Short mmCIF file of C-alpha atoms in Angstrom, two decimals:
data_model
loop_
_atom_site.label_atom_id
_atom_site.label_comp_id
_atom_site.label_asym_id
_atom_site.label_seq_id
_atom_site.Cartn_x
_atom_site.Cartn_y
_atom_site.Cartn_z
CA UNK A 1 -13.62 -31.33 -28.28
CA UNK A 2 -13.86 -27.72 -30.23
CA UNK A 3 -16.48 -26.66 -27.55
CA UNK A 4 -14.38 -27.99 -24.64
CA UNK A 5 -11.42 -25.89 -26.35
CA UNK A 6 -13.43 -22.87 -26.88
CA UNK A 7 -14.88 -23.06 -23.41
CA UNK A 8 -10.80 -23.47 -22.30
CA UNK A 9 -10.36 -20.00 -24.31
CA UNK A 10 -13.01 -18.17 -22.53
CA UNK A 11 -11.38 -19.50 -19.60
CA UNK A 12 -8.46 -18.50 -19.68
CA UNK A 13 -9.26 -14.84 -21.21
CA UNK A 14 -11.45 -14.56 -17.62
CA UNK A 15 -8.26 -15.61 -16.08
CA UNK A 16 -6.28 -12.88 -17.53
CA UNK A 17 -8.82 -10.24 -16.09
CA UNK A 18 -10.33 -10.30 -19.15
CA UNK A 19 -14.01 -10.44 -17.73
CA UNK A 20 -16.05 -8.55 -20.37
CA UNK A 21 -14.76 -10.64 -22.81
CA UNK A 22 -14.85 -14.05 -20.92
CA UNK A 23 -18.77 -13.06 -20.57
CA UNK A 24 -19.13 -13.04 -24.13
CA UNK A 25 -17.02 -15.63 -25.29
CA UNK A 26 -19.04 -18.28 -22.59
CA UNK A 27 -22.49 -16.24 -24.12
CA UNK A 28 -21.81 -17.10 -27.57
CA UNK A 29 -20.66 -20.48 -26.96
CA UNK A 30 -24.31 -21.62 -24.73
CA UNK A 31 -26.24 -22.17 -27.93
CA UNK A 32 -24.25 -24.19 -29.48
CA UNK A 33 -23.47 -26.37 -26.53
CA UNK A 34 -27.67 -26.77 -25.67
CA UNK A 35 -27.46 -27.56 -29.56
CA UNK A 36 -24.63 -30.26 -30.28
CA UNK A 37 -24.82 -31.64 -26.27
CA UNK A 38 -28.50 -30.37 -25.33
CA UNK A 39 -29.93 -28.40 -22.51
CA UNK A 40 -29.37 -30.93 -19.79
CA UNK A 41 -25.81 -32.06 -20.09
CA UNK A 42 -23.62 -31.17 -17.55
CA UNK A 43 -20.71 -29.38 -19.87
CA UNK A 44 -23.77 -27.18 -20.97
CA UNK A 45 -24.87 -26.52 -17.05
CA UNK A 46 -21.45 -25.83 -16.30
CA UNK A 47 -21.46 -22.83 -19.56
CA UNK A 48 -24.83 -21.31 -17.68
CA UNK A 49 -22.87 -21.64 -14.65
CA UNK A 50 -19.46 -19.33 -15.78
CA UNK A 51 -21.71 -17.19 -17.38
CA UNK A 52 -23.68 -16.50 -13.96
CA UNK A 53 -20.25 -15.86 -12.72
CA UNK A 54 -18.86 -13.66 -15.26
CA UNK A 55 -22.10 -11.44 -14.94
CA UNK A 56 -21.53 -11.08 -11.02
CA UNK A 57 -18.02 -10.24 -11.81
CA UNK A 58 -18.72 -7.34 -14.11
CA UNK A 59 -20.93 -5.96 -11.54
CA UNK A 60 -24.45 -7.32 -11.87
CA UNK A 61 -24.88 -8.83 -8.76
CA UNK A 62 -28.67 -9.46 -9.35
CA UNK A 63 -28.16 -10.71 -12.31
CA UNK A 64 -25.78 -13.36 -11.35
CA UNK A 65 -28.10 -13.99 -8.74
CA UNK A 66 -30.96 -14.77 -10.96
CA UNK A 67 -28.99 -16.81 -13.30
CA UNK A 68 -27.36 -19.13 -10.44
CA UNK A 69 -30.87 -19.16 -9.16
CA UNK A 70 -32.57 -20.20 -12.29
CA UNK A 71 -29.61 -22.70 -12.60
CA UNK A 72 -29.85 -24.54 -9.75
CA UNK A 73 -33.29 -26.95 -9.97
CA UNK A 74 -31.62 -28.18 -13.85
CA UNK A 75 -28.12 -29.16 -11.67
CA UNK A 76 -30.13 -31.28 -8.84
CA UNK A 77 -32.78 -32.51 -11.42
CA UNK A 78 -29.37 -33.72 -13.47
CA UNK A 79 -26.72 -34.58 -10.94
CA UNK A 80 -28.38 -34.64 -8.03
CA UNK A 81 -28.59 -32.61 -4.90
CA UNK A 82 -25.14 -33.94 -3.97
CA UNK A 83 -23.04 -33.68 -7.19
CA UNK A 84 -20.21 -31.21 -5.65
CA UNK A 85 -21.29 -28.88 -9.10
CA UNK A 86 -25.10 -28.22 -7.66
CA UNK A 87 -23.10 -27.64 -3.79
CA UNK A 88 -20.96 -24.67 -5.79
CA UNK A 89 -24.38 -23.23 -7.46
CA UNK A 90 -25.70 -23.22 -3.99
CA UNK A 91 -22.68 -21.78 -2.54
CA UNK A 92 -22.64 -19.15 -5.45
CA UNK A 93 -26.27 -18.21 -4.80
CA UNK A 94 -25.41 -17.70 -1.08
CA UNK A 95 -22.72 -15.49 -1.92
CA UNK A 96 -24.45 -13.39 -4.04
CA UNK A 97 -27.22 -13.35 -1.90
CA UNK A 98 -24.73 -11.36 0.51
CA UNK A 99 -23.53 -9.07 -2.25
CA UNK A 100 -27.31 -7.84 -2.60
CA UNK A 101 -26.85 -6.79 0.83
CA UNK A 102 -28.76 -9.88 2.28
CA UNK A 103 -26.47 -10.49 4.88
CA UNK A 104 -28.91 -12.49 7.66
CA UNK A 105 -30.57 -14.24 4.47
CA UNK A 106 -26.78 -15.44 3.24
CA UNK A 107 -25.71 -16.32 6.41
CA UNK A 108 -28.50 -19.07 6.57
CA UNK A 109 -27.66 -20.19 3.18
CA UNK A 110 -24.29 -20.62 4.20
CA UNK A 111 -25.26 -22.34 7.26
CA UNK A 112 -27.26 -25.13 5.30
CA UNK A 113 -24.68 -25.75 3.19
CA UNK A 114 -22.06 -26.47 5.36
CA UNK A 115 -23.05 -30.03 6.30
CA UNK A 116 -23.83 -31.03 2.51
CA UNK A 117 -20.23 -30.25 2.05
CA UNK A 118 -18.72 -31.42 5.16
CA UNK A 119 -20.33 -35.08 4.12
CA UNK A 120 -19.93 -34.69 0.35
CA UNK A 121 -16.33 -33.62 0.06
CA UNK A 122 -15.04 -34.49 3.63
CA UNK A 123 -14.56 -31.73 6.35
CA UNK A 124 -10.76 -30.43 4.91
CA UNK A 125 -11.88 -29.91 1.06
CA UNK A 126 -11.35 -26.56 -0.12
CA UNK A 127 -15.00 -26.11 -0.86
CA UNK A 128 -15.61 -27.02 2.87
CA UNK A 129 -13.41 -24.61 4.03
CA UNK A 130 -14.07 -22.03 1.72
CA UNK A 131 -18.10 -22.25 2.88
CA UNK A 132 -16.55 -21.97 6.37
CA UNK A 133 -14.97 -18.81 5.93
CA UNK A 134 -17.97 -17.50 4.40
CA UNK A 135 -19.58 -18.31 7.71
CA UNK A 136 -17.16 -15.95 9.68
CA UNK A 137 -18.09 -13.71 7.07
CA UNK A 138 -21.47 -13.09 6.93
CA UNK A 139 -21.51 -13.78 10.80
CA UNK A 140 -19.29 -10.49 11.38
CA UNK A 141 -21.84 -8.46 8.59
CA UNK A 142 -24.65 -9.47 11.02
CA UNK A 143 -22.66 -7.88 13.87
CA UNK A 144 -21.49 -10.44 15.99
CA UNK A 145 -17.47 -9.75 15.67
CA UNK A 146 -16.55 -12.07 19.09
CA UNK A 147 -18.60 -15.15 16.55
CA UNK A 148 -16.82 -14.13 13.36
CA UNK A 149 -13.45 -13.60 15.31
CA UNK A 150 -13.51 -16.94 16.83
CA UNK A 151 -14.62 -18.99 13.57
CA UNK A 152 -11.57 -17.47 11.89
CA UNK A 153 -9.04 -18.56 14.45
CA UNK A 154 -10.79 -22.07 14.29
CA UNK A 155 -10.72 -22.03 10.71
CA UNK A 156 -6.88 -20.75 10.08
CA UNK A 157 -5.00 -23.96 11.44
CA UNK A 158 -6.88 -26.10 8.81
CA UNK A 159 -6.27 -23.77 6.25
CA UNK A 160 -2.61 -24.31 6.64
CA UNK A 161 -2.42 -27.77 7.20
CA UNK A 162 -4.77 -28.40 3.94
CA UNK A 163 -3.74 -25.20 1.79
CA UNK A 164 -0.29 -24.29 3.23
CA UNK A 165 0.87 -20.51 5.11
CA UNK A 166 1.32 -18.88 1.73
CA UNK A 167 -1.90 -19.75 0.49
CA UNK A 168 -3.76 -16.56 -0.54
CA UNK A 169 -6.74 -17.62 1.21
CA UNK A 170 -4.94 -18.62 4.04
CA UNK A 171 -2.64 -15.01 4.33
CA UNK A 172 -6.95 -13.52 3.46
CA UNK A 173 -7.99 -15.46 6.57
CA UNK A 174 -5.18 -13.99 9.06
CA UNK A 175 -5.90 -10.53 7.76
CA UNK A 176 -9.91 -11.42 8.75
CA UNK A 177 -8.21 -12.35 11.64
CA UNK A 178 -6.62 -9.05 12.04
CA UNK A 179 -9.28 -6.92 11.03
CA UNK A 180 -11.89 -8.41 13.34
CA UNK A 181 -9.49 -8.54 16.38
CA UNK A 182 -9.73 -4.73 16.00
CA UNK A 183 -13.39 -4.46 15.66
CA UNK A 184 -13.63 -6.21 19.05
CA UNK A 185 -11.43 -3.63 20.89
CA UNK A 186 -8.07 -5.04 20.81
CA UNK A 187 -6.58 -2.35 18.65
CA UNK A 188 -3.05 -2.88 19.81
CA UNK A 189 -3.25 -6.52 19.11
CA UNK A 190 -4.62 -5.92 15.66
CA UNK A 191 -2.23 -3.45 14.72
CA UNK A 192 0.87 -6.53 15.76
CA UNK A 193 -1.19 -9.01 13.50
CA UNK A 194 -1.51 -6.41 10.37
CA UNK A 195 2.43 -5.79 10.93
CA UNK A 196 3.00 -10.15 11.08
CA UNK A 197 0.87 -10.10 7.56
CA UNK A 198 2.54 -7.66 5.87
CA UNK A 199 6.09 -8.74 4.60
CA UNK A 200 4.38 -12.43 4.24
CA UNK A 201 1.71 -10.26 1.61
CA UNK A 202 5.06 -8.50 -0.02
CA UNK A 203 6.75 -11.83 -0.68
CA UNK A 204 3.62 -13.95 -1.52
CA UNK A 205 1.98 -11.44 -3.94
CA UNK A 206 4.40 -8.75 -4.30
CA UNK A 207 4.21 -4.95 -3.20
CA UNK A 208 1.83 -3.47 -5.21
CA UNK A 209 -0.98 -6.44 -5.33
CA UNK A 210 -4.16 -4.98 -4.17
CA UNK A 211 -4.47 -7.04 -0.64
CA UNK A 212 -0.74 -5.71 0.10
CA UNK A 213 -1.90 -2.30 -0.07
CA UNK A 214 -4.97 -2.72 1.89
CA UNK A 215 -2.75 -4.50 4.91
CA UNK A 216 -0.47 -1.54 4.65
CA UNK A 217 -3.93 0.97 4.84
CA UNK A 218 -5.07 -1.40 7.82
CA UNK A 219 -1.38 -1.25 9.54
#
């Protein structure tokens, strides 16, 4: 229970942007979780895993890349290759595998993934979707912007009806919407969907959040 709190505190600090410190708080608690619980239990897998993910989120993408990497085989060989925990490790490795500039390679990864999830968690989980989304991604980075267009319009309506219209990753998905209904030539139809975003941006996350500027850039 006093590693499960301290893991809570590191938590929390990442939550507060606090990444730097999150990194080292989840650092200095791994030994003593492989010590009291050992290497293979799953609160200890699931330390390895934030730290993986507070490394990528102070910059070292390779780095986070190795560690989810390395992390993976110990979360099928202990949960399986099912367990929704070893899914997110491969979802983090594709991920990461696009922030190394990978983008054909992540893609694929994504692509594999999708129906593990779809008959894990059921088609309308969050993870699902989010996987999706990272579909339309990648599939625009390879330079297919009709493809990554169309997935976002197919995934938007089940982002609302699972997440709700003022979801942030449901306002993110219309602005992929936007942006990649301009790279496809319609500039004047783009430039009507940035203006529809905007005041739902301003009232969702406020005027100065980041993702409210950059609609007002886009506009």
């Amino acid at each position: 229970d006093t590693l499960i709190t301290r893991s809570s505190i590191a938590h929390w600090t990442g939550e507060m942007g606090e990444a730097c410190e999150a990194l080292r708080l989840f650092r200095e608690l791994l030994p003593h979780r492989e010590r009291v619980l050992g290497t293979d239990h799953p609160d200890t897998l699931t330390t390895r895993n934030n730290i993986a993910a507070w490394t990528g989120e102070m910059g070292e993408a390779c780095e986070a890349l190795r560690l989810f990497r390395e992390l993976l085989p110990h979360r099928e060989r202990v949960l399986g290759t099912d367990h929704p925990d070893t899914l997110t490790t491969r979802n983090n490795i594709a991920a990461w595998t696009g922030e190394m500039g990978e983008a054909c390679e992540a893609l694929r990864l994504f692509r594999e993934l999708l129906p593990h999830r779809e008959r894990v968690l059921g088609h309308d989980h969050p993870g699902t979707l989010t996987t999706r989304s990272h579909i339309a991604h990648w599939t625009g980075q390879t330079g297919r912007a009709h493809e990554a267009l169309r997935l976002f319009q197919e995934l938007l309506p089940d982002l609302e009806l699972v997440l709700g219209h003022d979801h942030s990753d449901t306002l993110i998905t219309r602005g992929h919407i936007a942006h990649w209904t301009g790279e496809t030539g319609e500039v004047r139809e783009a430039l009507r969907l940035f203006q529809e975003l905007l005041p739902h941006r301003e009232r969702v996350l406020g005027p100065d959040h980041p993702d409210t500027l950059t609609t007002r850039n886009n506009i």
